[in-house]
Each structure stands twice: as structure tokens, then as C-alpha cells.
Amino acid sequence: MMDKTYTVALMGNPNTGKSTLFNVLTGLRQHTGNWPGKTVTHAEGECRHRGTLYRIVDLPGTYSLYSNSADEEVARDFLLFQRPDVTIVVVDATALERNLNLALQVLEMTDRVIIAINLMDEAKKKGIHINTKKLAAKLGVPVVPISARNREGIDALLDTVDAMAHGRINTNPLSIRYSPEIERGIAKLLPLVKDVMGDTYPARWIALRLLDGDTSLLQALKQPPQPLIKEGNAYACCGSVKSV
């Protein structure tokens, strides 16, 4: 019997060092192509840590999950339909407030999240100190400081991934409360969403997107994107296969 391979998604704003982290984790064990039905580049690879094999998926760099672009739709759909075992949100230590906007959106979709605060070396040069323990307590998920290009904090990050993947970490993600009007709308939609979707998808998040008139999400729910299929040592995407 083959051991389970866990899927880890990498999320983050552009220029946070997310792809640098991807390269550090996967080395030369990478595959590239396009996402099915999209012109958005797809990259994934493999990483073994403490005897466990992880499939690392480098999602497109985005500022939100609001379906305003093909990149955002790809990232949203992967979290929603593929349901990775762990999602690492990479944030820039020198622009933490701006980067946490995406992190909070991810927390509304899944509770299996790790915040990787990258570029800690740059933050130190600028005299920026981040209390990762307090931030973790506030967000309700693990927060790990790293410097991907210097390979600092990578072992601690992988240990955290390993613990979460194997169920040794319990999270309690921060739940954003909106205006009374929006919360009333969510409360009305929640029973309907749960009745149709069951417990498969994040009902509160879907209700929120429906209130916002997200027609792209409705289309995706009616016809979920096709999954990536592994062929040999690579993954088929839109009929093409590439390996790096």
C-alpha cells in the first residue's frame, strides 16, 4: 500500500517570494503547464519531509479571491474544489497589513492554513519587529517566519506543514464579522447554501460571494473545473504536458 501524498497549496500576493519558496521546497522536481481552460501558468512539484511526500502547488500570485481575473479564479477554484490538505499563505514581512487582506480571505475558505511571513531579513534591516506568537493567536492559525531566499525557517515551516497534514494541529481561524445588513443576508442564505451544497464547501463564504453577485462562482459551482491528471512524471493541463 502506497503512503498518502498530501497536497500543499502556496498562496500569496505578487512579489512576496512565493515562487522562491516553491523553488526551495521542490528543487528540480517541478512540472509546468497551463491550468485547464486557462492561459494561466500552472506549476507544481514534490517535496519529501520526514518520510512523507508532499505535492506542492504554486498558485498564481493574487491580491484577492474575488474572481476579478483569471489568476484569481484559478486560485479560488483550487481552494474550493481541490481542497488542499494545507494552504500556505506567503506574506511580505515589510508590507504585512496589505498582505493580510488575502490571508483573511483564505481563512474564510479553509481552516487548514499556515501563514509564512517571508522576507524577514528585509524586515530586520528596516527595523520591523513582528510578534509571530501574538499574530498566530489573533489569526487562529500557525504563523512561521522565514526567509526563502536565504533558506531560513524552512525546516520549521515544513515541520508545521507535517503536523497540520497529520492532524496534530487544531486551528480556530479568525472569523470576519461584517455590517449588520450583510450578516443578516448571510444568515438568510446559509440554510439554502447548506441545503444545496451540504458540508462539502464553505457555506458562509459562498453566501458572502453570492451577496456580492459573484456570477463567476455560480458558473464554477454548476460546472467545476476539471482536475489535473498525472501522466507519468508530469501533469496534463489543457492537453499539454511539460516537465522541468
Tab-separated table of C-alpha atoms in Angstrom:
chain	number	residue	atom	x	y	z
A	1	MET	CA	0.000	0.000	0.000
A	2	MET	CA	1.377	3.371	-1.043
A	3	ASP	CA	1.699	6.119	1.547
A	4	LYS	CA	-0.638	9.075	1.113
A	5	THR	CA	0.672	12.108	-0.735
A	6	TYR	CA	-0.538	15.362	0.818
A	7	THR	CA	-1.343	18.421	-1.294
A	8	VAL	CA	0.040	21.799	-0.209
A	9	ALA	CA	-1.093	24.995	-1.944
A	10	LEU	CA	1.069	28.133	-1.972
A	11	MET	CA	-0.921	31.383	-1.971
A	12	GLY	CA	0.237	34.980	-1.840
A	13	ASN	CA	0.299	38.448	-3.347
A	14	PRO	CA	2.703	39.025	-6.248
A	15	ASN	CA	6.293	39.779	-5.162
A	16	THR	CA	6.082	38.111	-1.755
A	17	GLY	CA	8.691	35.489	-2.623
A	18	LYS	CA	6.101	32.748	-3.026
A	19	SER	CA	7.712	31.255	-6.113
A	20	THR	CA	11.122	31.459	-4.461
A	21	LEU	CA	9.716	29.359	-1.638
A	22	PHE	CA	8.254	26.966	-4.214
A	23	ASN	CA	11.682	26.524	-5.803
A	24	VAL	CA	13.330	25.980	-2.421
A	25	LEU	CA	10.784	23.315	-1.480
A	26	THR	CA	10.706	21.433	-4.777
A	27	GLY	CA	14.173	21.953	-6.277
A	28	LEU	CA	14.240	20.350	-9.732
A	29	ARG	CA	11.200	18.168	-9.076
A	30	GLN	CA	8.802	20.510	-10.862
A	31	HIS	CA	6.176	20.341	-13.605
A	32	THR	CA	4.750	23.297	-15.517
A	33	GLY	CA	1.951	23.908	-17.994
A	34	ASN	CA	-1.362	25.775	-18.105
A	35	TRP	CA	-4.395	25.363	-15.898
A	36	PRO	CA	-7.269	23.538	-17.695
A	37	GLY	CA	-9.222	26.003	-19.795
A	38	LYS	CA	-6.966	28.921	-18.815
A	39	THR	CA	-3.903	30.696	-20.134
A	40	VAL	CA	-2.621	30.945	-16.562
A	41	THR	CA	0.670	29.152	-15.897
A	42	HIS	CA	0.471	26.102	-13.669
A	43	ALA	CA	3.455	24.932	-11.633
A	44	GLU	CA	3.736	22.142	-9.136
A	45	GLY	CA	6.379	19.870	-7.725
A	46	GLU	CA	7.178	17.429	-4.990
A	47	CYS	CA	8.846	17.658	-1.608
A	48	ARG	CA	9.612	14.888	0.879
A	49	HIS	CA	9.865	15.708	4.580
A	50	ARG	CA	10.133	13.297	7.487
A	51	GLY	CA	9.281	10.412	5.174
A	52	THR	CA	6.090	11.986	3.804
A	53	LEU	CA	5.655	13.057	0.177
A	54	TYR	CA	4.021	16.436	-0.436
A	55	ARG	CA	2.605	17.724	-3.708
A	56	ILE	CA	3.380	21.461	-3.758
A	57	VAL	CA	1.133	23.604	-5.988
A	58	ASP	CA	2.268	27.175	-6.722
A	59	LEU	CA	-0.981	29.086	-7.252
A	60	PRO	CA	-0.946	32.368	-9.210
A	61	GLY	CA	0.016	35.469	-7.258
A	62	THR	CA	-3.188	37.391	-6.472
A	63	TYR	CA	-4.367	40.267	-4.317
A	64	SER	CA	-7.783	38.740	-3.659
A	65	LEU	CA	-10.087	35.797	-4.382
A	66	TYR	CA	-12.880	37.936	-5.801
A	67	SER	CA	-12.867	36.481	-9.347
A	68	ASN	CA	-11.721	39.734	-10.936
A	69	SER	CA	-9.173	37.953	-13.148
A	70	ALA	CA	-8.252	34.513	-14.478
A	71	ASP	CA	-5.493	34.285	-11.848
A	72	GLU	CA	-7.974	34.892	-9.033
A	73	GLU	CA	-10.415	32.353	-10.462
A	74	VAL	CA	-7.701	29.690	-10.662
A	75	ALA	CA	-6.610	30.290	-7.062
A	76	ARG	CA	-10.203	30.378	-5.811
A	77	ASP	CA	-11.236	27.234	-7.687
A	78	PHE	CA	-8.238	25.245	-6.475
A	79	LEU	CA	-9.001	26.006	-2.833
A	80	LEU	CA	-12.711	25.408	-3.313
A	81	PHE	CA	-12.750	22.252	-5.417
A	82	GLN	CA	-9.370	20.581	-4.849
A	83	ARG	CA	-9.398	21.264	-1.092
A	84	PRO	CA	-5.647	21.021	-0.391
A	85	ASP	CA	-4.548	19.379	2.839
A	86	VAL	CA	-2.584	22.508	3.774
A	87	THR	CA	-2.570	26.042	2.338
A	88	ILE	CA	0.496	28.197	2.962
A	89	VAL	CA	-0.205	31.914	2.580
A	90	VAL	CA	3.084	33.703	1.935
A	91	VAL	CA	3.130	37.314	3.120
A	92	ASP	CA	5.766	40.049	2.925
A	93	ALA	CA	7.107	40.969	6.360
A	94	THR	CA	7.701	44.549	5.165
A	95	ALA	CA	4.092	45.011	3.973
A	96	LEU	CA	2.200	42.819	6.407
A	97	GLU	CA	-1.019	44.841	6.700
A	98	ARG	CA	-1.571	44.915	2.940
A	99	ASN	CA	-0.728	41.203	2.504
A	100	LEU	CA	-3.013	40.010	5.308
A	101	ASN	CA	-6.050	41.024	3.248
A	102	LEU	CA	-5.613	37.906	1.097
A	103	ALA	CA	-4.781	35.777	4.132
A	104	LEU	CA	-8.095	36.720	5.774
A	105	GLN	CA	-9.959	35.782	2.605
A	106	VAL	CA	-8.259	32.373	2.560
A	107	LEU	CA	-9.214	31.842	6.213
A	108	GLU	CA	-12.853	32.282	5.199
A	109	MET	CA	-12.484	29.343	2.797
A	110	THR	CA	-10.423	26.828	4.785
A	111	ASP	CA	-9.116	26.294	8.307
A	112	ARG	CA	-6.047	24.319	7.202
A	113	VAL	CA	-3.851	27.389	6.782
A	114	ILE	CA	-0.294	28.348	7.703
A	115	ILE	CA	0.908	31.939	7.397
A	116	ALA	CA	4.529	32.089	6.229
A	117	ILE	CA	5.961	35.538	6.881
A	118	ASN	CA	8.677	35.851	4.249
A	119	LEU	CA	11.435	38.435	3.785
A	120	MET	CA	12.165	38.545	7.498
A	121	ASP	CA	15.733	39.555	6.634
A	122	GLU	CA	14.430	42.670	4.883
A	123	ALA	CA	12.138	43.473	7.799
A	124	LYS	CA	15.098	43.259	10.176
A	125	LYS	CA	17.082	45.704	8.034
A	126	LYS	CA	14.178	48.163	8.234
A	127	GLY	CA	13.819	47.766	11.994
A	128	ILE	CA	10.466	45.999	11.714
A	129	HIS	CA	9.662	43.531	14.506
A	130	ILE	CA	6.761	41.085	14.146
A	131	ASN	CA	5.405	39.233	17.161
A	132	THR	CA	4.515	35.985	15.389
A	133	LYS	CA	3.052	34.384	18.543
A	134	LYS	CA	0.545	37.207	19.047
A	135	LEU	CA	-0.295	37.210	15.343
A	136	ALA	CA	-0.885	33.447	15.407
A	137	ALA	CA	-3.137	33.817	18.452
A	138	LYS	CA	-5.116	36.571	16.715
A	139	LEU	CA	-5.498	34.738	13.391
A	140	GLY	CA	-6.066	31.338	14.970
A	141	VAL	CA	-3.587	29.543	12.682
A	142	PRO	CA	0.179	28.884	12.794
A	143	VAL	CA	2.496	31.736	11.776
A	144	VAL	CA	6.048	30.868	10.726
A	145	PRO	CA	8.767	33.480	9.999
A	146	ILE	CA	11.004	32.601	7.031
A	147	SER	CA	13.500	33.991	4.554
A	148	ALA	CA	13.049	31.797	1.493
A	149	ARG	CA	15.999	33.120	-0.489
A	150	ASN	CA	18.297	32.535	2.490
A	151	ARG	CA	16.645	29.189	3.263
A	152	GLU	CA	15.950	30.319	6.814
A	153	GLY	CA	12.944	28.931	8.678
A	154	ILE	CA	12.240	26.299	6.007
A	155	ASP	CA	12.606	23.321	8.358
A	156	ALA	CA	10.258	24.964	10.874
A	157	LEU	CA	7.750	25.611	8.095
A	158	LEU	CA	7.909	22.005	6.866
A	159	ASP	CA	7.560	20.701	10.415
A	160	THR	CA	4.401	22.804	10.756
A	161	VAL	CA	3.083	21.506	7.423
A	162	ASP	CA	3.795	17.958	8.575
A	163	ALA	CA	1.971	18.500	11.869
A	164	MET	CA	-1.062	20.034	10.170
A	165	ALA	CA	-1.244	17.411	7.424
A	166	HIS	CA	-1.177	14.630	10.003
A	167	GLY	CA	-3.816	16.239	12.213
A	168	ARG	CA	-1.554	17.289	15.064
A	169	ILE	CA	-2.538	20.971	14.826
A	170	ASN	CA	-6.005	22.298	15.580
A	171	THR	CA	-6.848	25.728	14.200
A	172	ASN	CA	-9.507	28.284	15.056
A	173	PRO	CA	-9.403	30.831	12.200
A	174	LEU	CA	-10.422	34.418	12.826
A	175	SER	CA	-13.946	34.955	11.505
A	176	ILE	CA	-14.548	38.370	9.994
A	177	ARG	CA	-17.807	39.958	11.082
A	178	TYR	CA	-19.381	42.318	8.568
A	179	SER	CA	-22.018	45.016	8.883
A	180	PRO	CA	-25.400	44.014	10.414
A	181	GLU	CA	-27.029	44.233	6.977
A	182	ILE	CA	-24.501	41.856	5.391
A	183	GLU	CA	-24.647	39.465	8.347
A	184	ARG	CA	-28.450	39.318	8.023
A	185	GLY	CA	-28.079	38.499	4.337
A	186	ILE	CA	-25.567	35.755	5.117
A	187	ALA	CA	-27.880	34.316	7.775
A	188	LYS	CA	-30.750	34.115	5.265
A	189	LEU	CA	-28.631	32.437	2.594
A	190	LEU	CA	-26.746	29.978	4.820
A	191	PRO	CA	-29.572	27.399	5.185
A	192	LEU	CA	-30.177	27.461	1.414
A	193	VAL	CA	-26.486	27.055	0.596
A	194	LYS	CA	-26.094	24.185	3.075
A	195	ASP	CA	-29.221	22.505	1.726
A	196	VAL	CA	-27.823	22.542	-1.819
A	197	MET	CA	-24.104	22.132	-1.137
A	198	GLY	CA	-24.096	20.146	2.089
A	199	ASP	CA	-20.886	20.304	4.091
A	200	THR	CA	-18.599	19.908	1.077
A	201	TYR	CA	-17.963	23.617	0.547
A	202	PRO	CA	-17.542	26.634	2.900
A	203	ALA	CA	-21.163	27.718	3.161
A	204	ARG	CA	-20.593	31.102	4.830
A	205	TRP	CA	-18.004	32.106	2.228
A	206	ILE	CA	-20.278	31.044	-0.644
A	207	ALA	CA	-23.183	33.008	0.866
A	208	LEU	CA	-20.945	36.065	1.107
A	209	ARG	CA	-19.868	35.744	-2.532
A	210	LEU	CA	-23.471	35.311	-3.672
A	211	LEU	CA	-24.419	38.504	-1.837
A	212	ASP	CA	-21.656	40.204	-3.780
A	213	GLY	CA	-23.133	38.959	-7.064
A	214	ASP	CA	-20.220	36.708	-7.984
A	215	THR	CA	-21.550	35.185	-11.222
A	216	SER	CA	-18.209	33.521	-11.941
A	217	LEU	CA	-18.560	31.470	-8.755
A	218	LEU	CA	-22.091	30.415	-9.718
A	219	GLN	CA	-20.791	29.166	-13.051
A	220	ALA	CA	-17.936	27.308	-11.379
A	221	LEU	CA	-20.314	25.627	-8.926
A	222	LYS	CA	-22.540	24.493	-11.808
A	223	GLN	CA	-19.577	23.123	-13.750
A	224	PRO	CA	-16.490	22.594	-11.532
A	225	PRO	CA	-13.137	22.866	-13.346
A	226	GLN	CA	-11.563	19.585	-14.426
A	227	PRO	CA	-8.869	18.259	-12.092
A	228	LEU	CA	-5.257	17.890	-13.167
A	229	ILE	CA	-4.373	14.337	-14.166
A	230	LYS	CA	-0.900	12.967	-13.568
A	231	GLU	CA	0.657	11.264	-16.578
A	232	GLY	CA	3.895	9.549	-15.697
A	233	ASN	CA	6.085	12.155	-14.029
A	234	ALA	CA	4.090	15.180	-15.168
A	235	TYR	CA	0.578	16.595	-15.061
A	236	ALA	CA	-1.740	17.040	-18.029
A	237	CYS	CA	-3.127	20.564	-18.347
A	238	CYS	CA	-5.257	21.607	-21.324
A	239	GLY	CA	-3.969	18.643	-23.273
A	240	SER	CA	-0.294	19.555	-22.872
A	241	VAL	CA	2.319	18.187	-20.542
A	242	LYS	CA	5.580	19.822	-19.553
A	243	SER	CA	8.312	18.897	-17.115
A	244	VAL	CA	11.144	20.976	-15.705
